[in-house]
Short mmCIF file of C-alpha atoms and ligand atoms in Angstrom, two decimals:
data_model
loop_
_atom_site.label_atom_id
_atom_site.label_comp_id
_atom_site.label_asym_id
_atom_site.label_seq_id
_atom_site.Cartn_x
_atom_site.Cartn_y
_atom_site.Cartn_z
CA UNK G 35 -157.41 -35.43 94.81
CA UNK G 36 -161.35 -36.58 95.15
CA UNK G 37 -163.82 -33.22 95.93
CA UNK G 38 -165.31 -34.06 99.57
CA UNK G 39 -168.99 -35.71 99.03
CA UNK G 40 -169.39 -33.12 102.39
CA UNK G 41 -169.54 -29.64 102.65
CA UNK G 42 -169.45 -28.38 106.34
CA UNK G 43 -167.25 -28.76 108.41
CA UNK G 44 -165.95 -28.12 112.36
CA UNK G 45 -163.06 -26.31 111.26
CA UNK G 46 -161.57 -25.00 107.75
CA UNK G 47 -158.22 -24.80 108.23
CA UNK G 48 -156.59 -22.22 104.66
CA UNK G 49 -153.20 -23.20 104.14
CA UNK G 50 -151.63 -27.11 103.32
CA UNK G 51 -147.97 -26.37 104.15
CA UNK G 52 -146.55 -27.62 107.30
CA UNK G 53 -148.26 -25.65 109.80
CA UNK G 54 -151.92 -25.88 107.99
CA UNK G 55 -151.11 -29.64 108.19
CA UNK G 56 -150.23 -29.71 111.57
CA UNK G 57 -153.51 -28.02 112.32
CA UNK G 58 -155.17 -30.81 110.22
CA UNK G 59 -153.39 -33.83 111.93
CA UNK G 60 -154.09 -32.04 115.64
CA UNK G 61 -157.54 -31.16 114.70
CA UNK G 62 -158.27 -34.59 113.62
CA UNK G 63 -156.65 -36.11 116.81
CA UNK G 64 -159.60 -33.86 118.53
CA UNK G 65 -162.21 -35.37 116.09
CA UNK G 66 -163.35 -32.29 114.64
CA UNK G 67 -164.30 -32.17 111.36
CA UNK G 68 -161.78 -30.66 109.50
CA UNK G 69 -161.06 -29.24 105.67
CA UNK G 70 -157.92 -28.49 104.90
CA UNK G 71 -157.40 -26.17 101.70
CA UNK G 72 -154.33 -25.48 99.62
CA UNK G 73 -154.36 -23.10 96.93
CA UNK G 74 -151.76 -25.02 95.06
CA UNK G 75 -150.59 -28.94 95.05
CA UNK G 76 -150.33 -30.14 98.69
CA UNK G 77 -146.36 -30.61 99.12
CA UNK G 78 -145.44 -27.89 96.96
CA UNK G 79 -142.33 -25.57 96.66
CA UNK G 80 -144.04 -22.35 96.58
CA UNK G 81 -144.62 -21.06 100.10
CA UNK G 82 -142.88 -20.89 103.41
CA UNK G 83 -142.68 -24.74 103.78
CA UNK G 84 -140.27 -25.01 100.53
CA UNK G 85 -136.93 -26.73 100.60
CA UNK G 86 -136.04 -29.70 102.71
CA UNK G 87 -134.55 -28.48 105.79
CA UNK G 88 -134.96 -26.60 108.90
CA UNK G 89 -133.13 -25.42 111.88
CA UNK G 90 -134.60 -26.67 115.48
CA UNK G 91 -133.11 -24.45 117.94
CA UNK G 92 -133.61 -23.43 121.85
CA UNK G 93 -131.15 -20.04 121.91
CA UNK G 94 -133.66 -17.03 121.45
CA UNK G 95 -133.02 -13.40 123.23
CA UNK G 96 -136.18 -14.11 124.83
CA UNK G 97 -137.39 -16.06 127.14
CA UNK G 98 -140.55 -16.95 126.30
CA UNK G 99 -138.73 -18.08 122.63
CA UNK G 100 -136.80 -20.26 124.97
CA UNK G 101 -139.69 -21.71 126.28
CA UNK G 102 -141.70 -22.17 123.55
CA UNK G 103 -138.76 -24.45 121.89
CA UNK G 104 -138.82 -26.04 124.74
CA UNK G 105 -142.82 -26.66 124.94
CA UNK G 106 -142.05 -27.84 121.16
CA UNK G 107 -140.45 -31.02 122.23
CA UNK G 108 -142.52 -33.40 123.44
CA UNK G 109 -145.02 -33.19 120.28
CA UNK G 110 -141.32 -33.74 117.87
CA UNK G 111 -141.29 -36.84 120.14
CA UNK G 112 -144.41 -37.45 119.06
CA UNK G 113 -144.91 -37.14 115.73
CA UNK G 114 -141.36 -39.12 115.54
CA UNK G 115 -143.42 -41.99 116.42
CA UNK G 116 -145.00 -41.96 113.27
CA UNK G 117 -142.35 -42.22 110.99
CA UNK G 118 -139.12 -44.78 110.73
CA UNK G 119 -137.41 -41.79 109.53
CA UNK G 120 -135.14 -39.19 111.44
CA UNK G 121 -137.43 -35.87 111.98
CA UNK G 122 -134.78 -34.41 114.41
CA UNK G 123 -131.04 -35.26 113.77
CA UNK G 124 -129.20 -33.89 116.79
CA UNK G 125 -126.14 -32.19 115.75
CA UNK G 126 -126.67 -29.26 118.03
CA UNK G 127 -126.63 -25.72 117.80
CA UNK G 128 -123.65 -23.44 117.06
CA UNK G 129 -124.36 -19.51 117.35
CA UNK G 130 -120.79 -17.28 116.86
CA UNK G 131 -120.08 -13.85 115.42
CA UNK G 132 -119.79 -10.81 116.73
CA UNK G 133 -121.68 -10.47 120.27
CA UNK G 134 -122.71 -6.70 119.62
CA UNK G 135 -124.76 -7.72 116.24
CA UNK G 136 -128.35 -7.92 116.83
CA UNK G 137 -129.78 -9.30 113.60
CA UNK G 138 -133.59 -11.13 112.72
CA UNK G 139 -132.40 -14.10 114.80
CA UNK G 140 -131.65 -11.75 117.49
CA UNK G 141 -128.18 -11.43 119.61
CA UNK G 142 -126.11 -14.01 121.23
CA UNK G 143 -125.44 -12.47 124.93
CA UNK G 144 -129.13 -11.93 125.06
CA UNK G 145 -129.43 -15.33 124.14
CA UNK G 146 -127.37 -16.69 126.76
CA UNK G 147 -128.65 -14.59 129.51
CA UNK G 148 -132.21 -16.19 128.45
CA UNK G 149 -130.77 -19.81 128.97
CA UNK G 150 -129.29 -19.63 131.47
CA UNK G 151 -132.82 -17.87 132.93
CA UNK G 152 -134.46 -21.38 131.87
CA UNK G 153 -131.80 -23.39 133.01
CA UNK G 154 -131.10 -24.82 130.06
CA UNK G 155 -127.68 -26.07 129.38
CA UNK G 156 -124.97 -24.65 126.65
CA UNK G 157 -120.84 -24.05 126.16
CA UNK G 158 -119.72 -20.65 125.43
CA UNK G 159 -117.00 -20.47 123.31
CA UNK G 160 -114.01 -18.30 121.86
CA UNK G 161 -113.46 -17.78 118.43
CA UNK G 162 -110.47 -19.80 118.23
CA UNK G 163 -112.43 -22.63 120.02
CA UNK G 164 -115.02 -22.66 117.32
CA UNK G 165 -112.11 -22.81 115.18
CA UNK G 166 -110.90 -25.46 116.49
CA UNK G 167 -113.81 -27.83 117.28
CA UNK G 168 -116.39 -26.52 114.39
CA UNK G 169 -114.12 -26.14 111.07
CA UNK G 170 -114.04 -22.44 110.70
CA UNK G 171 -111.26 -20.22 109.81
CA UNK G 172 -110.39 -16.77 109.64
CA UNK G 173 -112.38 -15.75 112.04
CA UNK G 174 -111.62 -12.43 114.16
CA UNK G 175 -110.67 -12.65 117.12
CA UNK G 176 -113.47 -10.46 118.96
CA UNK G 177 -116.00 -13.26 117.55
CA UNK G 178 -117.79 -15.25 120.69
CA UNK G 179 -120.01 -18.13 120.02
CA UNK G 180 -122.61 -20.76 122.14
CA UNK G 181 -122.70 -24.51 121.49
CA UNK G 182 -126.34 -25.65 122.69
CA UNK G 183 -126.11 -29.12 121.99
CA UNK G 184 -130.03 -30.04 121.97
CA UNK G 185 -130.32 -28.25 118.48
CA UNK G 186 -131.03 -30.31 115.27
CA UNK G 187 -131.35 -30.10 111.82
CA UNK G 188 -135.14 -30.99 110.76
CA UNK G 189 -135.46 -33.08 108.09
CA UNK G 190 -138.65 -31.40 106.83
CA UNK G 191 -139.49 -33.07 103.44
CA UNK G 192 -140.06 -36.30 106.07
CA UNK G 193 -142.12 -33.76 108.43
CA UNK G 194 -144.75 -33.11 106.22
CA UNK G 195 -144.89 -35.67 104.42
CA UNK G 196 -145.59 -37.26 108.06
CA UNK G 197 -147.94 -35.02 109.21
CA UNK G 198 -149.83 -35.59 105.37
CA UNK G 199 -149.84 -39.08 105.89
CA UNK G 200 -151.39 -38.70 109.17
CA UNK G 201 -154.25 -36.76 108.22
CA UNK G 202 -155.03 -38.44 104.83
CA UNK G 203 -155.47 -41.69 107.00
CA UNK G 204 -157.70 -39.52 109.31
CA UNK G 205 -161.13 -39.97 109.15
CA UNK G 206 -161.90 -36.52 110.21
CA UNK G 207 -159.44 -34.64 108.19
CA UNK G 208 -159.98 -34.18 104.33
CA UNK G 209 -157.33 -32.69 102.55
CA UNK G 210 -158.25 -30.58 99.45
CA UNK G 211 -155.84 -29.86 96.71
CA UNK G 212 -155.94 -27.25 93.74
CA UNK G 213 -158.33 -24.53 96.41
CA UNK G 214 -157.28 -21.05 96.45
CA UNK G 215 -160.40 -19.26 98.94
CA UNK G 216 -161.96 -16.74 96.54
CA UNK G 217 -164.20 -15.19 98.96
CA UNK G 218 -164.89 -15.57 102.45
CA UNK G 219 -168.87 -15.02 103.57
CA UNK G 220 -170.05 -15.18 106.94
CA UNK G 221 -174.23 -16.05 107.49
CA UNK G 222 -174.76 -15.39 111.62
CA UNK G 223 -171.72 -17.82 112.90
CA UNK G 224 -171.54 -19.86 109.74
CA UNK G 225 -168.49 -19.24 107.63
CA UNK G 226 -168.75 -19.86 104.00
CA UNK G 227 -165.61 -20.44 101.85
CA UNK G 228 -165.63 -20.20 98.18
CA UNK G 229 -162.98 -22.22 96.07
CA UNK G 230 -162.97 -23.04 92.49
CA UNK G 231 -163.85 -26.69 93.51
CA UNK G 232 -166.33 -26.53 95.97
CA UNK G 233 -168.33 -24.01 98.60
CA UNK G 234 -167.94 -25.17 101.95
CA UNK G 235 -169.43 -24.01 105.43
CA UNK G 236 -167.67 -24.22 108.56
CA UNK G 237 -168.05 -23.65 112.45
CA UNK G 238 -164.26 -21.90 112.52
CA UNK G 239 -161.67 -20.71 110.42
CA UNK G 240 -157.66 -20.93 110.46
CA UNK G 241 -156.03 -19.09 108.46
CA UNK G 242 -152.21 -20.29 108.21
CA UNK G 243 -151.75 -19.23 104.18
CA UNK G 244 -148.02 -18.26 104.85
CA UNK G 245 -146.63 -15.75 103.05
CA UNK G 246 -150.64 -15.57 100.84
CA UNK G 247 -151.69 -14.07 104.23
CA UNK G 248 -153.00 -10.86 103.42
CA UNK G 249 -154.81 -12.30 100.01
CA UNK G 250 -157.16 -14.95 102.48
CA UNK G 251 -157.53 -11.86 105.41
CA UNK G 252 -158.17 -9.36 102.97
CA UNK G 253 -160.89 -11.21 101.94
CA UNK G 254 -162.39 -10.59 105.77
CA UNK G 255 -161.72 -6.77 105.59
CA UNK G 256 -158.23 -6.76 107.25
CA UNK G 257 -154.94 -6.25 106.29
CA UNK G 258 -151.42 -7.22 107.89
CA UNK G 259 -147.96 -4.88 108.00
CA UNK G 260 -145.31 -7.55 106.36
CA UNK G 261 -142.12 -7.53 104.13
CA UNK G 262 -141.73 -10.49 102.17
CA UNK G 263 -138.57 -12.68 101.63
CA UNK G 264 -137.31 -14.14 98.77
CA UNK G 265 -135.17 -16.33 100.58
CA UNK G 266 -132.14 -18.10 98.69
CA UNK G 267 -129.90 -20.85 99.61
CA UNK G 268 -126.97 -22.90 98.07
CA UNK G 269 -125.45 -26.52 98.36
CA UNK G 270 -121.23 -27.11 98.20
CA UNK G 271 -119.59 -29.82 97.43
CA UNK G 272 -117.47 -31.59 100.04
CA UNK G 273 -113.87 -31.69 99.07
CA UNK G 274 -113.68 -33.75 102.63
CA UNK G 275 -115.89 -36.17 102.56
CA UNK G 276 -115.32 -36.42 106.18
CA UNK G 277 -116.16 -33.01 106.87
CA UNK G 278 -119.13 -32.14 109.11
CA UNK G 279 -120.86 -29.28 110.74
CA UNK G 280 -123.74 -28.53 113.20
CA UNK G 281 -126.74 -26.38 112.88
CA UNK G 282 -125.16 -23.22 112.98
CA UNK G 283 -125.97 -19.07 112.39
CA UNK G 284 -122.96 -16.17 112.30
CA UNK G 285 -123.72 -12.97 113.62
CA UNK G 286 -121.95 -10.50 111.53
CA UNK G 287 -122.71 -6.62 110.97
CA UNK G 288 -124.05 -5.99 107.30
CA UNK G 289 -121.65 -4.55 105.10
CA UNK G 290 -122.93 -1.53 103.59
CA UNK G 291 -126.22 -2.28 102.58
CA UNK G 292 -126.39 -5.85 102.04
CA UNK G 293 -126.68 -8.07 104.75
CA UNK G 294 -124.00 -10.39 106.37
CA UNK G 295 -125.85 -13.06 108.25
CA UNK G 296 -125.54 -16.66 107.21
CA UNK G 297 -126.52 -19.81 108.45
CA UNK G 298 -125.68 -23.71 107.33
CA UNK G 299 -126.24 -27.27 108.36
CA UNK G 300 -124.85 -30.53 108.60
CA UNK G 301 -124.31 -33.03 105.80
CA UNK G 302 -127.48 -35.14 105.28
CA UNK G 303 -128.07 -38.73 103.52
CA UNK G 304 -131.48 -37.46 102.83
CA UNK G 305 -130.21 -34.33 100.64
CA UNK G 306 -127.76 -34.04 98.15
CA UNK G 307 -125.55 -36.30 100.54
CA UNK G 308 -122.10 -35.18 98.73
CA UNK G 309 -123.00 -31.75 99.19
CA UNK G 310 -123.29 -29.23 102.60
CA UNK G 311 -126.30 -26.60 102.94
CA UNK G 312 -125.44 -22.73 103.68
CA UNK G 313 -127.77 -19.68 102.99
CA UNK G 314 -127.26 -16.29 103.66
CA UNK G 315 -130.59 -14.82 106.42
CA UNK G 316 -130.83 -11.64 104.34
CA UNK G 317 -132.12 -10.38 100.99
CA UNK G 318 -130.59 -7.71 99.23
CA UNK G 319 -134.26 -6.94 97.63
CA UNK G 320 -137.68 -7.47 100.42
CA UNK G 321 -140.59 -7.66 98.41
CA UNK G 322 -143.60 -5.79 98.77
CA UNK G 323 -145.73 -8.77 97.99
CA UNK G 324 -145.71 -12.35 97.80
CA UNK G 325 -146.96 -11.57 93.53
CA UNK G 326 -143.03 -10.22 93.00
CA UNK G 327 -141.26 -13.33 93.37
CA UNK G 328 -139.46 -15.28 91.30
CA UNK G 329 -138.20 -18.86 91.67
CA UNK G 330 -134.78 -17.56 90.91
CA UNK G 331 -131.91 -16.98 93.75
CA UNK G 332 -130.45 -13.63 94.08
CA UNK G 333 -126.64 -14.40 92.14
CA UNK G 334 -125.41 -11.49 94.67
CA UNK G 335 -126.73 -13.47 97.33
CA UNK G 336 -125.13 -16.69 96.25
CA UNK G 337 -122.00 -14.48 95.56
CA UNK G 338 -121.83 -13.22 99.07
CA UNK G 339 -122.48 -17.12 100.63
CA UNK G 340 -120.21 -18.45 98.01
CA UNK G 341 -117.36 -15.60 99.78
CA UNK G 342 -118.52 -16.74 103.07
CA UNK G 343 -117.74 -20.06 102.49
CA UNK G 344 -114.39 -19.36 100.86
CA UNK G 345 -113.53 -17.54 103.53
CA UNK G 346 -114.72 -18.77 106.45
CA UNK G 347 -115.11 -22.69 106.16
CA UNK G 348 -113.09 -25.52 105.46
CA UNK G 349 -113.64 -28.79 103.46
CA UNK G 350 -116.15 -27.50 101.11
CA UNK G 351 -115.48 -26.38 97.52
CA UNK G 352 -116.96 -22.61 97.16
CA UNK G 353 -119.09 -22.97 94.38
CA UNK G 354 -122.60 -23.28 94.77
CA UNK G 355 -124.19 -25.78 93.20
CA UNK G 356 -127.37 -26.63 94.00
CA UNK G 357 -129.72 -24.06 94.52
CA UNK G 358 -133.54 -23.35 95.72
CA UNK G 359 -135.92 -20.44 97.02
CA UNK G 360 -138.44 -20.18 99.79
CA UNK G 361 -140.82 -17.12 100.39
CA UNK G 362 -141.61 -15.93 103.69
CA UNK G 363 -144.18 -13.37 105.36
CA UNK G 364 -142.03 -10.93 108.22
CA UNK G 365 -143.41 -8.90 110.36
CA UNK G 366 -143.15 -5.18 110.14
CA UNK G 367 -144.03 -5.03 114.07
CA UNK G 368 -140.61 -4.57 115.95
CA UNK G 369 -140.11 -8.13 118.28
CA UNK G 370 -143.20 -9.72 116.89
CA UNK G 371 -141.79 -12.67 114.94
CA UNK G 372 -144.37 -15.41 115.17
CA UNK G 373 -148.54 -13.13 115.23
CA UNK G 374 -150.78 -15.79 116.91
CA UNK G 375 -154.28 -14.48 117.59
CA UNK G 376 -157.81 -14.36 116.64
CA UNK G 377 -159.16 -12.13 113.73
CA UNK G 378 -159.57 -8.25 115.31
CA UNK G 379 -162.39 -8.07 116.90
CA UNK G 380 -164.15 -5.36 114.14
CA UNK G 381 -164.68 -8.71 112.07
CA UNK G 382 -167.76 -10.44 112.71
CA UNK G 383 -167.07 -13.59 114.60
CA UNK G 384 -163.94 -12.84 115.01
CA UNK G 385 -163.04 -15.20 118.25
CA UNK G 386 -163.82 -18.07 115.82
CA UNK G 387 -161.08 -17.00 113.38
CA UNK G 388 -158.01 -17.93 114.69
CA UNK G 389 -154.68 -16.63 112.02
CA UNK G 390 -151.03 -17.45 112.50
CA UNK G 391 -148.66 -15.07 110.21
CA UNK G 392 -145.15 -14.41 109.47
CA UNK G 393 -141.81 -15.74 111.12
CA UNK G 394 -139.82 -18.98 111.01
CA UNK G 395 -142.15 -21.16 112.39
CA UNK G 396 -140.74 -24.67 111.04
CA UNK G 397 -139.07 -25.70 114.29
CA UNK G 398 -142.07 -25.21 115.92
CA UNK G 399 -144.81 -27.31 113.39
CA UNK G 400 -145.96 -30.39 115.84
CA UNK G 401 -146.29 -27.52 118.86
CA UNK G 402 -147.77 -24.90 116.49
CA UNK G 403 -150.85 -27.18 115.10
CA UNK G 404 -151.72 -28.17 118.74
CA UNK G 405 -151.80 -24.49 119.16
CA UNK G 406 -154.34 -23.53 116.75
CA UNK G 407 -156.38 -26.40 117.43
CA UNK G 408 -156.79 -25.43 121.39
CA UNK G 409 -157.56 -21.35 119.65
CA UNK G 410 -160.28 -22.96 117.46
CA UNK G 411 -161.78 -25.96 119.57
CA UNK G 412 -161.40 -24.21 123.04
CA UNK G 413 -161.20 -20.66 122.38
CA UNK G 414 -157.74 -20.61 124.45
CA UNK G 415 -154.65 -22.23 124.10
CA UNK G 416 -152.73 -23.99 127.29
CA UNK G 417 -149.99 -22.52 125.65
CA UNK G 418 -149.40 -18.34 126.46
CA UNK G 419 -150.08 -16.92 123.41
CA UNK G 420 -150.07 -13.58 124.84
CA UNK G 421 -146.51 -12.44 123.64
CA UNK G 422 -147.57 -13.54 120.23
CA UNK G 423 -150.51 -11.69 119.82
CA UNK G 424 -151.49 -8.54 117.52
CA UNK G 425 -152.64 -5.40 119.15
CA UNK G 426 -155.25 -3.83 117.12
CA UNK G 427 -153.40 -1.93 115.39
CA UNK G 428 -151.44 -4.08 113.78
CA UNK G 429 -154.33 -5.77 111.98
CA UNK G 430 -155.63 -2.62 109.75
CA UNK G 431 -159.41 -2.41 108.12
CA UNK G 432 -159.23 -2.10 104.48
C1 LIG E 16 -134.33 -19.55 112.85
O1 LIG E 16 -133.78 -20.87 113.60
O2 LIG E 16 -135.47 -19.04 112.99
C2 LIG E 16 -133.36 -19.30 111.57
C3 LIG E 16 -132.45 -20.05 111.28
C4 LIG E 16 -132.04 -19.45 109.70
C5 LIG E 16 -132.64 -18.90 108.83
C6 LIG E 16 -133.92 -18.32 109.57
C7 LIG E 16 -134.64 -18.57 110.13
#
């Protein structure tokens, strides 16, 4: 990748995953001269943008998250106009399981309340109806569920490719790979960002390096309370070629110290078409830092997932065939999945440093780029970010 001839930018975006590319795209639309720095290669498999599919869903236990999912829809529609590939395959969201369980995704009853409050249509289901309509089996009678028809399987590879190409076409946005940021200095209102490929200056910073967030914000003298999950994923061969599932998530109590939540996708023609992806939504060993991750899925997590498929799904051979991993940072702050804010005020020039960190944000990709762009260029967003702000106790000085 050629190095930029010019070294001064309106905005420097640190992190070239889905959210960094989306921010580069939206900044380019606003004609802001933008540099997007990626420490590895663009479209790599080493951060939170790894893997090829994600779930777009509207059910959340918090009304503000339901609203965010609804607000994201027009931005997906806009991105869709840039590619002939279908980015969202609207197969619906099926949430089911023990209604008393609170998982990292929330709780079914609370999600129903939030959907009702915002007039989002959905259908309530009994265990027998879930089995009859969606090919699951052997579910405890006490399980309940909901189906929300606007949920979708995201072609995340196509999403990232579309954003990457849009940035490449944009005369205002420069993409630079193999550029880990090694230092950030400030001279008055100007940031100087050092990388092995060059030193760049910028008026504003947007920091979106996914699970590598701490390594970047430490350069500015602060840190974040996070845990890191190296999430495993598996593909199971269809024994019934016609079997189809929606995107789904099952809420169950953990067995001992191990997780017991699983989620899955429909079969798709763009990713292992003979297979269906099912994954655990837990890790047996959370990591203290991203450096501890390996690219090897945890065998016990794969075994639990295979047992779930064997016991509760139909039309699949319960042997995990293909596997993958994805590294994610999760906030340790209760009820704060996504952190969207400016740097804390003790950092000089904090109002010109925008940070997005932690959580599962793929479903918001095109919208989050827009929000971060508004924060960087306007100092505020038309979308209310107050539920996502950190509070100064949480960004700690180092
Ligand atoms: C989500 O919808 O946020 C999600 C689904 C499955 C695993 C993790 C997150």
